[in-house]
PDB file of C-alpha atoms in Angstrom:
ATOM      1  CA  MET A   1      90.358  43.415  92.311  1.00  0.00           C
ATOM      2  CA  ILE A   2      89.945  46.254  94.831  1.00  0.00           C
ATOM      3  CA  THR A   3      93.088  48.343  95.288  1.00  0.00           C
ATOM      4  CA  ILE A   4      93.985  50.286  98.403  1.00  0.00           C
ATOM      5  CA  ASN A   5      93.019  53.544  96.698  1.00  0.00           C
ATOM      6  CA  ASN A   6      89.482  52.219  96.262  1.00  0.00           C
ATOM      7  CA  THR A   7      89.150  51.367  99.960  1.00  0.00           C
ATOM      8  CA  TYR A   8      87.235  53.722 102.243  1.00  0.00           C
ATOM      9  CA  GLY A   9      86.178  53.933 105.863  1.00  0.00           C
ATOM     10  CA  TYR A  10      83.414  55.782 107.658  1.00  0.00           C
ATOM     11  CA  VAL A  11      83.426  56.853 111.314  1.00  0.00           C
ATOM     12  CA  ARG A  12      80.622  58.486 113.255  1.00  0.00           C
ATOM     13  CA  VAL A  13      80.503  59.530 116.878  1.00  0.00           C
ATOM     14  CA  SER A  14      77.295  60.809 118.423  1.00  0.00           C
ATOM     15  CA  THR A  15      78.660  63.938 120.083  1.00  0.00           C
ATOM     16  CA  ARG A  16      81.780  66.051 119.918  1.00  0.00           C
ATOM     17  CA  GLU A  17      82.846  64.694 123.313  1.00  0.00           C
ATOM     18  CA  GLN A  18      82.767  61.047 122.266  1.00  0.00           C
ATOM     19  CA  ASN A  19      86.099  59.489 121.318  1.00  0.00           C
ATOM     20  CA  GLU A  20      86.462  58.097 117.804  1.00  0.00           C
ATOM     21  CA  ASP A  21      89.810  56.322 118.388  1.00  0.00           C
ATOM     22  CA  ARG A  22      88.306  52.816 118.589  1.00  0.00           C
ATOM     23  CA  GLN A  23      86.771  53.121 115.136  1.00  0.00           C
ATOM     24  CA  LEU A  24      89.852  54.767 113.607  1.00  0.00           C
ATOM     25  CA  ILE A  25      92.189  52.068 114.935  1.00  0.00           C
ATOM     26  CA  ALA A  26      89.969  49.349 113.447  1.00  0.00           C
ATOM     27  CA  LEU A  27      90.013  51.049 110.034  1.00  0.00           C
ATOM     28  CA  ARG A  28      93.781  51.536 110.082  1.00  0.00           C
ATOM     29  CA  GLU A  29      94.204  47.843 110.830  1.00  0.00           C
ATOM     30  CA  MET A  30      92.382  47.252 107.538  1.00  0.00           C
ATOM     31  CA  SER A  31      94.947  49.509 105.809  1.00  0.00           C
ATOM     32  CA  VAL A  32      92.363  52.128 104.887  1.00  0.00           C
ATOM     33  CA  PRO A  33      94.292  55.224 103.700  1.00  0.00           C
ATOM     34  CA  HIS A  34      94.004  58.191 106.039  1.00  0.00           C
ATOM     35  CA  GLN A  35      92.703  60.402 103.217  1.00  0.00           C
ATOM     36  CA  ASN A  36      89.920  57.884 102.540  1.00  0.00           C
ATOM     37  CA  ILE A  37      88.517  57.940 106.065  1.00  0.00           C
ATOM     38  CA  PHE A  38      85.459  60.151 106.506  1.00  0.00           C
ATOM     39  CA  LEU A  39      84.503  61.188 110.031  1.00  0.00           C
ATOM     40  CA  ASP A  40      81.356  62.893 111.351  1.00  0.00           C
ATOM     41  CA  LYS A  41      81.182  64.209 114.902  1.00  0.00           C
ATOM     42  CA  GLN A  42      77.507  64.910 115.285  1.00  0.00           C
ATOM     43  CA  SER A  43      74.199  63.268 116.002  1.00  0.00           C
ATOM     44  CA  GLY A  44      73.145  60.530 113.625  1.00  0.00           C
ATOM     45  CA  LYS A  45      69.432  61.269 113.952  1.00  0.00           C
ATOM     46  CA  ASP A  46      69.379  62.253 110.283  1.00  0.00           C
ATOM     47  CA  PHE A  47      71.686  61.952 107.312  1.00  0.00           C
ATOM     48  CA  ASN A  48      72.450  65.613 106.725  1.00  0.00           C
ATOM     49  CA  ARG A  49      76.044  64.797 107.633  1.00  0.00           C
ATOM     50  CA  THR A  50      78.756  66.590 105.706  1.00  0.00           C
ATOM     51  CA  GLN A  51      81.385  63.867 105.608  1.00  0.00           C
ATOM     52  CA  TYR A  52      78.926  61.066 104.954  1.00  0.00           C
ATOM     53  CA  LYS A  53      77.540  62.974 101.964  1.00  0.00           C
ATOM     54  CA  LYS A  54      81.068  63.523 100.622  1.00  0.00           C
ATOM     55  CA  LEU A  55      81.835  59.841 101.029  1.00  0.00           C
ATOM     56  CA  VAL A  56      78.710  58.661  99.212  1.00  0.00           C
ATOM     57  CA  LYS A  57      79.375  61.104  96.375  1.00  0.00           C
ATOM     58  CA  ARG A  58      82.938  59.828  95.969  1.00  0.00           C
ATOM     59  CA  LEU A  59      82.138  56.103  96.040  1.00  0.00           C
ATOM     60  CA  LYS A  60      82.204  54.303  92.708  1.00  0.00           C
ATOM     61  CA  PRO A  61      81.089  50.803  91.696  1.00  0.00           C
ATOM     62  CA  ASP A  62      83.316  48.047  93.149  1.00  0.00           C
ATOM     63  CA  ASP A  63      84.836  50.328  95.803  1.00  0.00           C
ATOM     64  CA  LEU A  64      85.133  48.843  99.287  1.00  0.00           C
ATOM     65  CA  LEU A  65      83.724  50.545 102.406  1.00  0.00           C
ATOM     66  CA  TYR A  66      84.638  49.541 105.969  1.00  0.00           C
ATOM     67  CA  ILE A  67      82.547  50.485 108.998  1.00  0.00           C
ATOM     68  CA  LYS A  68      83.094  49.353 112.586  1.00  0.00           C
ATOM     69  CA  SER A  69      79.488  48.489 113.388  1.00  0.00           C
ATOM     70  CA  ILE A  70      76.159  48.471 111.593  1.00  0.00           C
ATOM     71  CA  ASP A  71      74.678  51.326 113.659  1.00  0.00           C
ATOM     72  CA  ARG A  72      77.186  53.745 112.088  1.00  0.00           C
ATOM     73  CA  LEU A  73      74.858  53.757 109.075  1.00  0.00           C
ATOM     74  CA  GLY A  74      71.785  54.973 110.936  1.00  0.00           C
ATOM     75  CA  ARG A  75      69.887  55.455 114.167  1.00  0.00           C
ATOM     76  CA  ASN A  76      67.025  53.092 113.449  1.00  0.00           C
ATOM     77  CA  TYR A  77      66.021  50.003 111.513  1.00  0.00           C
ATOM     78  CA  GLU A  78      64.632  51.863 108.476  1.00  0.00           C
ATOM     79  CA  GLU A  79      67.627  54.204 108.089  1.00  0.00           C
ATOM     80  CA  ILE A  80      70.144  51.368 108.263  1.00  0.00           C
ATOM     81  CA  GLN A  81      68.196  49.378 105.674  1.00  0.00           C
ATOM     82  CA  GLN A  82      67.869  52.417 103.405  1.00  0.00           C
ATOM     83  CA  GLN A  83      71.550  53.347 103.512  1.00  0.00           C
ATOM     84  CA  TRP A  84      72.615  49.739 102.956  1.00  0.00           C
ATOM     85  CA  ARG A  85      70.392  49.599  99.859  1.00  0.00           C
ATOM     86  CA  ILE A  86      71.762  52.898  98.508  1.00  0.00           C
ATOM     87  CA  LEU A  87      75.369  51.810  98.992  1.00  0.00           C
ATOM     88  CA  THR A  88      75.076  48.233  97.732  1.00  0.00           C
ATOM     89  CA  LYS A  89      72.359  48.535  95.079  1.00  0.00           C
ATOM     90  CA  GLU A  90      72.604  52.095  93.748  1.00  0.00           C
ATOM     91  CA  LYS A  91      76.304  52.860  94.322  1.00  0.00           C
ATOM     92  CA  ARG A  92      77.200  49.168  93.883  1.00  0.00           C
ATOM     93  CA  VAL A  93      80.005  49.201  96.429  1.00  0.00           C
ATOM     94  CA  ASP A  94      81.058  46.418  98.787  1.00  0.00           C
ATOM     95  CA  ILE A  95      80.631  46.879 102.539  1.00  0.00           C
ATOM     96  CA  VAL A  96      82.468  45.156 105.370  1.00  0.00           C
ATOM     97  CA  VAL A  97      81.106  45.494 108.912  1.00  0.00           C
ATOM     98  CA  LEU A  98      84.094  44.786 111.145  1.00  0.00           C
ATOM     99  CA  ASP A  99      82.097  43.845 114.241  1.00  0.00           C
ATOM    100  CA  MET A 100      80.066  41.313 112.245  1.00  0.00           C
ATOM    101  CA  PRO A 101      82.145  39.269 109.736  1.00  0.00           C
ATOM    102  CA  LEU A 102      78.964  37.779 108.223  1.00  0.00           C
ATOM    103  CA  LEU A 103      78.182  41.238 106.831  1.00  0.00           C
ATOM    104  CA  ASP A 104      80.817  41.245 104.121  1.00  0.00           C
ATOM    105  CA  THR A 105      79.253  41.713 100.688  1.00  0.00           C
ATOM    106  CA  ARG A 106      82.431  40.452  98.976  1.00  0.00           C
ATOM    107  CA  ARG A 107      81.467  36.956 100.067  1.00  0.00           C
ATOM    108  CA  GLY A 108      78.684  34.910  98.563  1.00  0.00           C
ATOM    109  CA  LYS A 109      77.432  37.146  95.789  1.00  0.00           C
ATOM    110  CA  ASP A 110      75.156  34.375  94.609  1.00  0.00           C
ATOM    111  CA  LEU A 111      71.470  34.249  95.518  1.00  0.00           C
ATOM    112  CA  VAL A 112      72.018  32.289  98.738  1.00  0.00           C
ATOM    113  CA  GLY A 113      74.840  34.554  99.914  1.00  0.00           C
ATOM    114  CA  THR A 114      72.790  37.684  99.235  1.00  0.00           C
ATOM    115  CA  PHE A 115      69.798  36.176 101.012  1.00  0.00           C
ATOM    116  CA  LEU A 116      71.857  35.334 104.106  1.00  0.00           C
ATOM    117  CA  SER A 117      73.419  38.828 104.178  1.00  0.00           C
ATOM    118  CA  ASP A 118      69.976  40.414 103.966  1.00  0.00           C
ATOM    119  CA  ILE A 119      68.717  38.307 106.877  1.00  0.00           C
ATOM    120  CA  VAL A 120      71.749  39.142 109.040  1.00  0.00           C
ATOM    121  CA  LEU A 121      71.408  42.839 108.178  1.00  0.00           C
ATOM    122  CA  GLN A 122      67.746  42.900 109.144  1.00  0.00           C
ATOM    123  CA  VAL A 123      68.403  41.166 112.453  1.00  0.00           C
ATOM    124  CA  LEU A 124      71.366  43.383 113.371  1.00  0.00           C
ATOM    125  CA  SER A 125      69.683  46.644 112.405  1.00  0.00           C
ATOM    126  CA  PHE A 126      66.636  45.649 114.462  1.00  0.00           C
ATOM    127  CA  VAL A 127      68.858  44.774 117.437  1.00  0.00           C
ATOM    128  CA  ALA A 128      70.710  48.114 117.115  1.00  0.00           C
ATOM    129  CA  GLU A 129      67.451  50.083 117.150  1.00  0.00           C
ATOM    130  CA  ASN A 130      66.040  47.999 119.998  1.00  0.00           C
ATOM    131  CA  GLU A 131      69.156  48.542 122.110  1.00  0.00           C
ATOM    132  CA  ARG A 132      68.940  52.328 121.658  1.00  0.00           C
ATOM    133  CA  THR A 133      65.294  52.189 122.722  1.00  0.00           C
ATOM    134  CA  ASN A 134      66.237  50.189 125.805  1.00  0.00           C
ATOM    135  CA  ILE A 135      69.023  52.625 126.671  1.00  0.00           C
ATOM    136  CA  ARG A 136      66.621  55.585 126.473  1.00  0.00           C
ATOM    137  CA  GLN A 137      64.108  53.707 128.632  1.00  0.00           C
ATOM    138  CA  ARG A 138      66.751  52.850 131.240  1.00  0.00           C
ATOM    139  CA  GLN A 139      67.904  56.477 131.304  1.00  0.00           C
ATOM    140  CA  ALA A 140      64.322  57.706 131.798  1.00  0.00           C
ATOM    141  CA  GLU A 141      63.733  55.166 134.566  1.00  0.00           C
ATOM    142  CA  GLY A 142      67.003  56.137 136.247  1.00  0.00           C
ATOM    143  CA  ILE A 143      66.116  59.834 136.164  1.00  0.00           C
ATOM    144  CA  ALA A 144      62.635  59.128 137.538  1.00  0.00           C
ATOM    145  CA  ALA A 145      64.095  57.026 140.357  1.00  0.00           C
ATOM    146  CA  ALA A 146      66.648  59.729 141.189  1.00  0.00           C
ATOM    147  CA  LYS A 147      63.951  62.399 141.292  1.00  0.00           C
ATOM    148  CA  ALA A 148      61.894  60.174 143.595  1.00  0.00           C
ATOM    149  CA  ARG A 149      64.905  60.093 145.942  1.00  0.00           C
ATOM    150  CA  GLY A 150      65.028  63.878 145.911  1.00  0.00           C
ATOM    151  CA  VAL A 151      67.917  64.271 143.451  1.00  0.00           C
ATOM    152  CA  ARG A 152      67.584  67.506 141.514  1.00  0.00           C
ATOM    153  CA  PHE A 153      68.874  67.991 137.970  1.00  0.00           C
ATOM    154  CA  GLY A 154      70.088  71.120 136.245  1.00  0.00           C
ATOM    155  CA  ARG A 155      72.294  73.944 137.462  1.00  0.00           C
ATOM    156  CA  PRO A 156      72.918  74.155 141.227  1.00  0.00           C
ATOM    157  CA  PRO A 157      70.954  76.977 142.905  1.00  0.00           C
ATOM    158  CA  ALA A 158      72.706  80.266 143.552  1.00  0.00           C
ATOM    159  CA  PRO A 159      74.035  80.801 147.094  1.00  0.00           C
ATOM    160  CA  LEU A 160      71.515  82.253 149.523  1.00  0.00           C
ATOM    161  CA  PRO A 161      71.974  85.959 150.314  1.00  0.00           C
ATOM    162  CA  GLU A 162      73.303  86.787 153.781  1.00  0.00           C
ATOM    163  CA  CYS A 163      69.971  88.314 154.737  1.00  0.00           C
ATOM    164  CA  PHE A 164      68.020  85.173 153.901  1.00  0.00           C
ATOM    165  CA  HIS A 165      68.131  83.612 157.389  1.00  0.00           C
ATOM    166  CA  ASP A 166      66.818  86.737 159.070  1.00  0.00           C
ATOM    167  CA  ALA A 167      64.117  87.288 156.430  1.00  0.00           C
ATOM    168  CA  TYR A 168      63.109  83.649 156.655  1.00  0.00           C
ATOM    169  CA  GLN A 169      62.815  83.777 160.472  1.00  0.00           C
ATOM    170  CA  ARG A 170      60.708  86.968 160.376  1.00  0.00           C
ATOM    171  CA  TRP A 171      58.487  85.477 157.665  1.00  0.00           C
ATOM    172  CA  LYS A 172      57.980  82.225 159.584  1.00  0.00           C
ATOM    173  CA  ALA A 173      57.148  84.212 162.733  1.00  0.00           C
ATOM    174  CA  GLY A 174      54.519  86.169 160.794  1.00  0.00           C
ATOM    175  CA  LYS A 175      56.295  89.483 161.258  1.00  0.00           C
ATOM    176  CA  ILE A 176      56.537  90.145 157.496  1.00  0.00           C
ATOM    177  CA  THR A 177      54.754  88.833 154.433  1.00  0.00           C
ATOM    178  CA  GLY A 178      56.314  86.480 151.924  1.00  0.00           C
ATOM    179  CA  THR A 179      56.343  89.294 149.385  1.00  0.00           C
ATOM    180  CA  ALA A 180      58.288  91.535 151.772  1.00  0.00           C
ATOM    181  CA  ALA A 181      60.737  88.739 152.639  1.00  0.00           C
ATOM    182  CA  ALA A 182      61.317  87.999 148.961  1.00  0.00           C
ATOM    183  CA  LYS A 183      61.952  91.678 148.271  1.00  0.00           C
ATOM    184  CA  VAL A 184      64.500  91.870 151.087  1.00  0.00           C
ATOM    185  CA  CYS A 185      66.316  88.889 149.578  1.00  0.00           C
ATOM    186  CA  GLY A 186      66.114  90.227 146.029  1.00  0.00           C
ATOM    187  CA  MET A 187      64.041  87.257 144.864  1.00  0.00           C
ATOM    188  CA  ALA A 188      60.742  86.621 143.193  1.00  0.00           C
ATOM    189  CA  LEU A 189      58.092  85.427 145.642  1.00  0.00           C
ATOM    190  CA  SER A 190      57.944  81.977 144.029  1.00  0.00           C
ATOM    191  CA  THR A 191      61.746  81.663 144.282  1.00  0.00           C
ATOM    192  CA  PHE A 192      61.736  82.718 147.928  1.00  0.00           C
ATOM    193  CA  ARG A 193      59.079  80.145 148.816  1.00  0.00           C
ATOM    194  CA  TYR A 194      60.927  77.432 146.922  1.00  0.00           C
ATOM    195  CA  ARG A 195      64.258  78.238 148.610  1.00  0.00           C
ATOM    196  CA  ALA A 196      62.525  78.526 152.001  1.00  0.00           C
ATOM    197  CA  GLU A 197      61.084  75.033 151.577  1.00  0.00           C
ATOM    198  CA  ILE A 198      64.522  73.602 150.819  1.00  0.00           C
ATOM    199  CA  TYR A 199      66.051  75.628 153.653  1.00  0.00           C
ATOM    200  CA  GLU A 200      63.555  74.202 156.108  1.00  0.00           C
ATOM    201  CA  LYS A 201      64.068  70.628 154.932  1.00  0.00           C
ATOM    202  CA  SER A 202      67.833  70.925 155.247  1.00  0.00           C
ATOM    203  CA  LYS A 203      67.404  71.590 158.990  1.00  0.00           C
ATOM    204  CA  ILE A 204      70.040  74.242 158.977  1.00  0.00           C
ATOM    205  CA  LEU A 205      68.115  76.277 161.515  1.00  0.00           C
TER     206      LEU A 205
END
């Protein structure tokens, strides 16, 4: 029988800005001791994660590990499958995925139960990877659409110098060269031409 001291939880958030409260609350509801919860606040693109490594090293046969969702184990189908195999076959611990009650290795340890768990795991890990791919594609499409509308990304441009309007007018009238206008404004020629193009489009004149 698994005691509370043999119960662990793992939490991962993708960035240091992401909130881990949802996962922590779920683990506390399972009575996982605070000292047995391991938390990584970094990208899951690889498994060089300090707390995850400590957790795996501490786990012993018949321990119980809770995770909120299957994608906490990896960022793609192969990683999730690999970590599941290491934990259940090599470390011989039980895993409970709280968002998917069918993934509870304490149930059905016979051949049929193991077979069903393996099928569910494969489907869910594939869905997790596919959803991340779709998210990246939607983000790329959104950025492309925004750029097509004229939205610019990155830091906002520095304010124009007070002399810019006069230099721009003289340059447009052919009284000075672009190089001379850029020098007056303290800009590189390419920067001056770029800012002049934006200035003209804004119809400030």
